[in-house]
Short mmCIF file of C-alpha atoms in Angstrom, two decimals:
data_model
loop_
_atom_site.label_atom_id
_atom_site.label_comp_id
_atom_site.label_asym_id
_atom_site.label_seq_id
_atom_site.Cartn_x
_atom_site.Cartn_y
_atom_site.Cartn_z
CA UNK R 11 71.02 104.21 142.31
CA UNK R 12 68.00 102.18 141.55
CA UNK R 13 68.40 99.01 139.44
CA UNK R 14 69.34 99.83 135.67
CA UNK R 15 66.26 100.22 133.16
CA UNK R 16 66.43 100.37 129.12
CA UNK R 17 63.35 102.61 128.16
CA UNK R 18 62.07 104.51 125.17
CA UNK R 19 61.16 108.24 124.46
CA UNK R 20 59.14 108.11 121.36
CA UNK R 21 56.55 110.48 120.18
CA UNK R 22 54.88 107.78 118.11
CA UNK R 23 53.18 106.71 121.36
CA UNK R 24 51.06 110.31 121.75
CA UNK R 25 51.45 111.14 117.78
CA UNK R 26 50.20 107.65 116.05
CA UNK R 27 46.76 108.05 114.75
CA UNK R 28 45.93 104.26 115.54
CA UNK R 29 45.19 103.34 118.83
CA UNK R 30 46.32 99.62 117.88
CA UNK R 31 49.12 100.12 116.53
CA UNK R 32 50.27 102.45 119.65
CA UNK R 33 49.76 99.33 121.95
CA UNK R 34 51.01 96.86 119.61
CA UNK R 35 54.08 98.41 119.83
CA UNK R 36 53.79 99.43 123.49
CA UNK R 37 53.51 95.19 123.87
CA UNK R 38 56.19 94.29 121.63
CA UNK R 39 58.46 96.60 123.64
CA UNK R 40 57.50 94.83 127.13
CA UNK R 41 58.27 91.41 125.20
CA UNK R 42 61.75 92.67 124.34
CA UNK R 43 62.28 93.51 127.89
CA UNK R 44 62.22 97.74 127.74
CA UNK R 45 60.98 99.34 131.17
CA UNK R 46 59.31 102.29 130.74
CA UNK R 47 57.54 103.82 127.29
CA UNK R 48 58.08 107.69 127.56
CA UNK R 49 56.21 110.35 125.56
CA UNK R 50 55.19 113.73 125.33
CA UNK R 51 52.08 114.94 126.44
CA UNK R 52 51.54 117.57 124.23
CA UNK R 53 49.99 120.99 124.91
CA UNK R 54 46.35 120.24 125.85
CA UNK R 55 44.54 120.84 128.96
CA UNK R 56 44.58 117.71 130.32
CA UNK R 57 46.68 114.67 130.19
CA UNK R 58 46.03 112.62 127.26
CA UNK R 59 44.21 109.20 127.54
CA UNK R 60 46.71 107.83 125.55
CA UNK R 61 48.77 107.00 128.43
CA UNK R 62 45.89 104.90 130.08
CA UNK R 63 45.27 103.33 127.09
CA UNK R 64 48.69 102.48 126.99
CA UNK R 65 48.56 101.02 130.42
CA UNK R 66 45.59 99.28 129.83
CA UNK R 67 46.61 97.54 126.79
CA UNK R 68 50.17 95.69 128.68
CA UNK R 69 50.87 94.39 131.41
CA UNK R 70 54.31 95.09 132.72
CA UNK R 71 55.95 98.03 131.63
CA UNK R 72 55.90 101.15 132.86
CA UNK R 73 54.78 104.55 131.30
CA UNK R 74 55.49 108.12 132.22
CA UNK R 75 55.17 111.54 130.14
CA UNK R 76 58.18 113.18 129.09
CA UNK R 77 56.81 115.87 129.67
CA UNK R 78 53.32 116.86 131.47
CA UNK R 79 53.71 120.65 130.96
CA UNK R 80 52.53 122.55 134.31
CA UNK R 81 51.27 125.61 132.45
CA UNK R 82 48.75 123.83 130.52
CA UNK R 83 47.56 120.90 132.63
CA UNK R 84 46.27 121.64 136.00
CA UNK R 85 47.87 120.16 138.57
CA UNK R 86 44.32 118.68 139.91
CA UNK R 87 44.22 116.89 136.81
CA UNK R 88 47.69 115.73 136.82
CA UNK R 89 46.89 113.97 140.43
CA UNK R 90 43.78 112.83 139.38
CA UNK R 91 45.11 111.02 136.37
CA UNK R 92 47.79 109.91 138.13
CA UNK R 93 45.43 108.51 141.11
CA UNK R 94 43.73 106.51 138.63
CA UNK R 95 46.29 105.34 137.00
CA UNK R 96 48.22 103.98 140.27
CA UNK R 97 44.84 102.59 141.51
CA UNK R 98 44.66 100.36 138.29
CA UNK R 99 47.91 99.74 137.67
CA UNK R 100 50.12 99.84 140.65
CA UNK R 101 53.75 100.77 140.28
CA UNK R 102 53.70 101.44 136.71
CA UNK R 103 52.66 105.09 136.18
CA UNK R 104 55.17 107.70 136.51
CA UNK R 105 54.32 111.31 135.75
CA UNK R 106 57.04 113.65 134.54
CA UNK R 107 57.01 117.12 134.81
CA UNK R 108 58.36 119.92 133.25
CA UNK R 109 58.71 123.35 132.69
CA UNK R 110 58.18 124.04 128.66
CA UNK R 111 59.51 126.90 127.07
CA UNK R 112 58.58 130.08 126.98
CA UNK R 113 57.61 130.32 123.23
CA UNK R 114 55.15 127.28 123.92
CA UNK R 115 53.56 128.55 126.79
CA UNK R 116 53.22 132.53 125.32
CA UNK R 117 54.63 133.74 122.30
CA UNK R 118 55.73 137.35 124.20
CA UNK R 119 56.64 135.23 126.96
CA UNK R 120 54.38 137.87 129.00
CA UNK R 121 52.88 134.14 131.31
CA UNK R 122 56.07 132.29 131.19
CA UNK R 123 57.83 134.62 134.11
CA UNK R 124 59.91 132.48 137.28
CA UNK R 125 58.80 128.89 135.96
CA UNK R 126 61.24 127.47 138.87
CA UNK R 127 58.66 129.45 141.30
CA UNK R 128 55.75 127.84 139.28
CA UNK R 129 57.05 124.44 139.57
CA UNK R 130 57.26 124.96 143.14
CA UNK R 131 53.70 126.14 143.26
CA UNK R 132 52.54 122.95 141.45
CA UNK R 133 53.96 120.45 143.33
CA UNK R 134 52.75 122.29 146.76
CA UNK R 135 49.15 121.87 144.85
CA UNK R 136 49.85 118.11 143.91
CA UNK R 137 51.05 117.37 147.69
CA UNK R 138 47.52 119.20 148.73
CA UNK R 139 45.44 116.86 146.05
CA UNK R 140 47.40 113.84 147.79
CA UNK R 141 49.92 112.72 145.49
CA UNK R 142 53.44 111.56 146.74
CA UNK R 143 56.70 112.45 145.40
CA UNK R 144 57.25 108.79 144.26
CA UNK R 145 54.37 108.95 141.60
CA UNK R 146 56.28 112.25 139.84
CA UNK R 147 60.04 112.80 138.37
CA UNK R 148 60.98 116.51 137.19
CA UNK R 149 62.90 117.50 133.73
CA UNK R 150 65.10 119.37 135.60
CA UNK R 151 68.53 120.94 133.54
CA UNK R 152 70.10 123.38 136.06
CA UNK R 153 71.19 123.09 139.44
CA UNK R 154 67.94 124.46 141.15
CA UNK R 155 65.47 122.11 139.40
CA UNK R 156 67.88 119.58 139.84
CA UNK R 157 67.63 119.86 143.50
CA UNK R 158 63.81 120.68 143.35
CA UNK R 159 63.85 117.10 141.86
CA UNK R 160 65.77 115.96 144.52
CA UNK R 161 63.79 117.17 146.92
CA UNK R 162 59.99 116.86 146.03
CA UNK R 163 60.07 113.94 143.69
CA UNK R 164 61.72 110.70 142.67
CA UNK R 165 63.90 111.98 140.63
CA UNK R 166 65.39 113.65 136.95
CA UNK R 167 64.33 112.89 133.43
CA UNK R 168 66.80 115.84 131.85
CA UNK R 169 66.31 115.71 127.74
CA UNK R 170 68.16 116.96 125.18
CA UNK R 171 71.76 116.77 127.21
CA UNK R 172 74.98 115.27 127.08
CA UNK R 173 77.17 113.16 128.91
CA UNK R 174 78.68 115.75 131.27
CA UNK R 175 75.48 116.65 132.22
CA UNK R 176 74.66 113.29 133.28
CA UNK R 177 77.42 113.43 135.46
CA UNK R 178 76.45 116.77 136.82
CA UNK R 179 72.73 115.66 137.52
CA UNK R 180 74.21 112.00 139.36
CA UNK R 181 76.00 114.52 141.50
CA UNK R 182 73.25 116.72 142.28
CA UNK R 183 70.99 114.30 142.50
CA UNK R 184 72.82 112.20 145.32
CA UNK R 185 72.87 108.70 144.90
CA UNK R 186 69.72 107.37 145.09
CA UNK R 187 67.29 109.42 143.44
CA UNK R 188 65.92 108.28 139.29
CA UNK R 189 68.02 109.85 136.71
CA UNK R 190 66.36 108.99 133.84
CA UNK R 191 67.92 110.86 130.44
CA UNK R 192 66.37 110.99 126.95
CA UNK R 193 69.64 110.05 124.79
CA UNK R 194 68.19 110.53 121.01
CA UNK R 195 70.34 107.96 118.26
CA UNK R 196 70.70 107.25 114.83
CA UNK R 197 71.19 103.80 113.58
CA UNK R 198 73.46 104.90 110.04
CA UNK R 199 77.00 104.26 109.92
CA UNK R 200 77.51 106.85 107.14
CA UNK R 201 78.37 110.45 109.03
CA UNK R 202 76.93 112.30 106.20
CA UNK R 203 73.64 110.83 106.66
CA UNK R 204 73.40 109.78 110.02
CA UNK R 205 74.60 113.59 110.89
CA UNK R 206 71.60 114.86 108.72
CA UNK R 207 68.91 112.94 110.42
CA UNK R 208 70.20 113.88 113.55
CA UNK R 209 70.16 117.49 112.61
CA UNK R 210 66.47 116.55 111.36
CA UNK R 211 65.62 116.84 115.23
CA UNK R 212 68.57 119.37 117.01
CA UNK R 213 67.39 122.12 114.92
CA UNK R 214 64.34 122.86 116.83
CA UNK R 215 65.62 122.08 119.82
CA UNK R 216 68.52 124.51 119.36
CA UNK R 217 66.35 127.68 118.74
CA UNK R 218 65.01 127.12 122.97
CA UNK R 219 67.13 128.78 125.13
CA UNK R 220 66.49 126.60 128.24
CA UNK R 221 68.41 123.94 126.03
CA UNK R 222 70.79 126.35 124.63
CA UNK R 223 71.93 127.78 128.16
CA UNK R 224 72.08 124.93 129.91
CA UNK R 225 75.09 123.38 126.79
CA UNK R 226 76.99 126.59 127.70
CA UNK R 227 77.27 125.54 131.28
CA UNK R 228 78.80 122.71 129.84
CA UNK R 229 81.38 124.76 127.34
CA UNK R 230 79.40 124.69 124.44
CA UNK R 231 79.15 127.91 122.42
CA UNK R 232 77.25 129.84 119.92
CA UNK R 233 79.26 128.61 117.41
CA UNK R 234 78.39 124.88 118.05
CA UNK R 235 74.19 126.03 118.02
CA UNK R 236 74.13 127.19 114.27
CA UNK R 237 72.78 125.32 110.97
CA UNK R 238 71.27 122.69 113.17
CA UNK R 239 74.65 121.96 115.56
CA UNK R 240 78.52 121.55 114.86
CA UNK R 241 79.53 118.06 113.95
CA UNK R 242 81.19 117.60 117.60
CA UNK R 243 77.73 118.93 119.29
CA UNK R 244 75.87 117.07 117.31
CA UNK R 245 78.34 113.89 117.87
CA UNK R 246 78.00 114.34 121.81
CA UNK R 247 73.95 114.62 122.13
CA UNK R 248 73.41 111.86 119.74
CA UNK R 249 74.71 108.39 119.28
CA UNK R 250 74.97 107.35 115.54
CA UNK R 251 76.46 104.67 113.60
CA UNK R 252 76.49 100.60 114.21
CA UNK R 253 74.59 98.98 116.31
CA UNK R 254 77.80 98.86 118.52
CA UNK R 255 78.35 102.52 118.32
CA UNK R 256 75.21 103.76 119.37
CA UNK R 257 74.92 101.16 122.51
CA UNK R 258 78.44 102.36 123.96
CA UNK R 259 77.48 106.00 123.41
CA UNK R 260 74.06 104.88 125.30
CA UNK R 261 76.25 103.15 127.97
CA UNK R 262 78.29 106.12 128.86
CA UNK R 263 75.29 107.86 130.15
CA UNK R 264 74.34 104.81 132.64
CA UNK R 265 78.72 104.96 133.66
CA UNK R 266 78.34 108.82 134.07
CA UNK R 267 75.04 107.97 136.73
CA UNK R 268 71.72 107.26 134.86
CA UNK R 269 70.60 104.35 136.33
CA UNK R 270 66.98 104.81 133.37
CA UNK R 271 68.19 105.71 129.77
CA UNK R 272 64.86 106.81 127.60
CA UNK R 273 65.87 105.79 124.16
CA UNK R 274 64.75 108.07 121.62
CA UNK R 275 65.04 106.62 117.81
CA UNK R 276 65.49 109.06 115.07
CA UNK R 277 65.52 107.11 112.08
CA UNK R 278 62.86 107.65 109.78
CA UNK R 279 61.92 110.51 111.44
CA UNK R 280 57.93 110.39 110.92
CA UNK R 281 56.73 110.55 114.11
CA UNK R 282 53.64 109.08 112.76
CA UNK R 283 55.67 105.64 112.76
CA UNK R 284 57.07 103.22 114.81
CA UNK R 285 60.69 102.29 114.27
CA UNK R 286 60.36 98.28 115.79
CA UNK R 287 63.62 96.97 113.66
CA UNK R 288 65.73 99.53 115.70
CA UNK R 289 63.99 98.98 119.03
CA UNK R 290 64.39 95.36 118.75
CA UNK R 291 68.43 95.62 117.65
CA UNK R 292 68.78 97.64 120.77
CA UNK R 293 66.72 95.14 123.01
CA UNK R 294 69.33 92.38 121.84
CA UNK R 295 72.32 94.82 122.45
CA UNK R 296 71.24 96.60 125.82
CA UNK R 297 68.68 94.21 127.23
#
């Protein structure tokens, strides 16, 4: 395994309206010592320019998209942003790949038909445009993308998973290769409320069946997938309480393999802001 890494998944950094107040808190996070800023990179065309102006605005740390969908940018783009970004900041550019879900991509799912064969079409076009497996990681679930990721990139950045899976991907993955999981948290010692928030953000992510299917693999069951998750899903995908609960649920993921855990923060949950006081608890816990 590489050297361990403390990053953060946040959709502030493509969501916030203000371009200063994305990279003031992309700096404050490379002050407290966090690796890698991960975000989304939405649905457009292209990928956005908030990533460069993310890397253009620091110094150090790294920054990746969680995911770059490969039905809606073109790979061409993909290598070309990713070109410039290397040439201009070496080392620190990581572009992560993924799959989407079939309601994203088409609503009748008519275009969103073998996306393990499209993947593999995509990264045969980014090895033509000249990019190397290094500069990309895959969000690869199941045991095919898994070893896809394995194979033809630097590595896994799974979201929306659990432990067992991290153990699963480690394995897959062989020793060496980035596994990089998204582990989501709430900072709230009360269950009532802490479970609520978390809910706040499982719900969607329970109604896609590429998230759904792969927690069955892992015992879960239709049962545990209604009214937003059962108490003991929802305990096992998301870390909640103190300070000191949420970092040992976040360090059973880097002793089941992960040697990059993407820290997602759910309190407040407007995307719209940043949540610093959390970050910066967890930099003096984790970092």
């Amino acid at each position: 395994m590489t050297q361990r890494r403390v990053s953060v998944w946040q959709p502030f950094f493509l969501a916030g309206d203000s371009r200063t107040a994305v990279v003031d808190a992309a700096r404050e996070l490379e002050s407290l010592g966090y690796s890698r800023i991960w975000s989304s990179a939405g649905f457009g065309s292209h990928v956005p320019a908030r990533f460069r102006e993310i890397l253009d605005g620091t110094t150090e740390i790294g920054v990746a998209t969680g995911i770059a969908s490969i039905w809606h940018v073109p790979a061409a783009d993909a290598a070309a942003f990713t070109d410039s970004a290397t040439r201009d900041h070496p080392d620190r550019f990581l572009l992560g790949l993924g799959a989407s879900h079939a309601v994203v991509v088409d609503g009748d799912s008519a275009k969103y038909r073998k996306p393990y064969s499209k993947m593999v079409e995509y990264l045969d076009a980014l090895d033509a445009a000249g990019q190397t497996p290094e500069q990309r990681v895959l969000a690869a679930l199941g045991p095919k993308m898994l070893k896809l990721a394995r194979d033809r990139s630097a590595g896994a950045h799974p979201y929306f998973t659990t432990v067992e899976h991290t153990v699963a991907a480690r394995a897959a993955l062989g020793p060496d290769a980035l596994l990089a999981p998204e582990v989501a948290v709430v900072l709230d010692d009360d269950p009532a409320t802490a479970r609520a928030t978390a809910r706040q953000y499982t719900t969607g992510y329970l109604a896609l069946p590429n998230y759904t299917n792969n927690l069955r693999n892992y015992g879960w069951t239709d049962a545990d997938f209604t009214d937003g998750g059962s108490d003991r899903l929802v305990d096992a995908l998301i870390p909640w309480g103190s300070i000191d609960d949420v970092t040992a649920g976040i360090e059973t993921h880097y002793t089941a393999g992960a040697d990059e855990v993407t820290i997602q923060v759910l309190n407040g949950g407007n995307v719209g802001e940043f949540p610093a006081e959390e970050f910066r608890a967890l930099a003096g816990a984790l970092i």
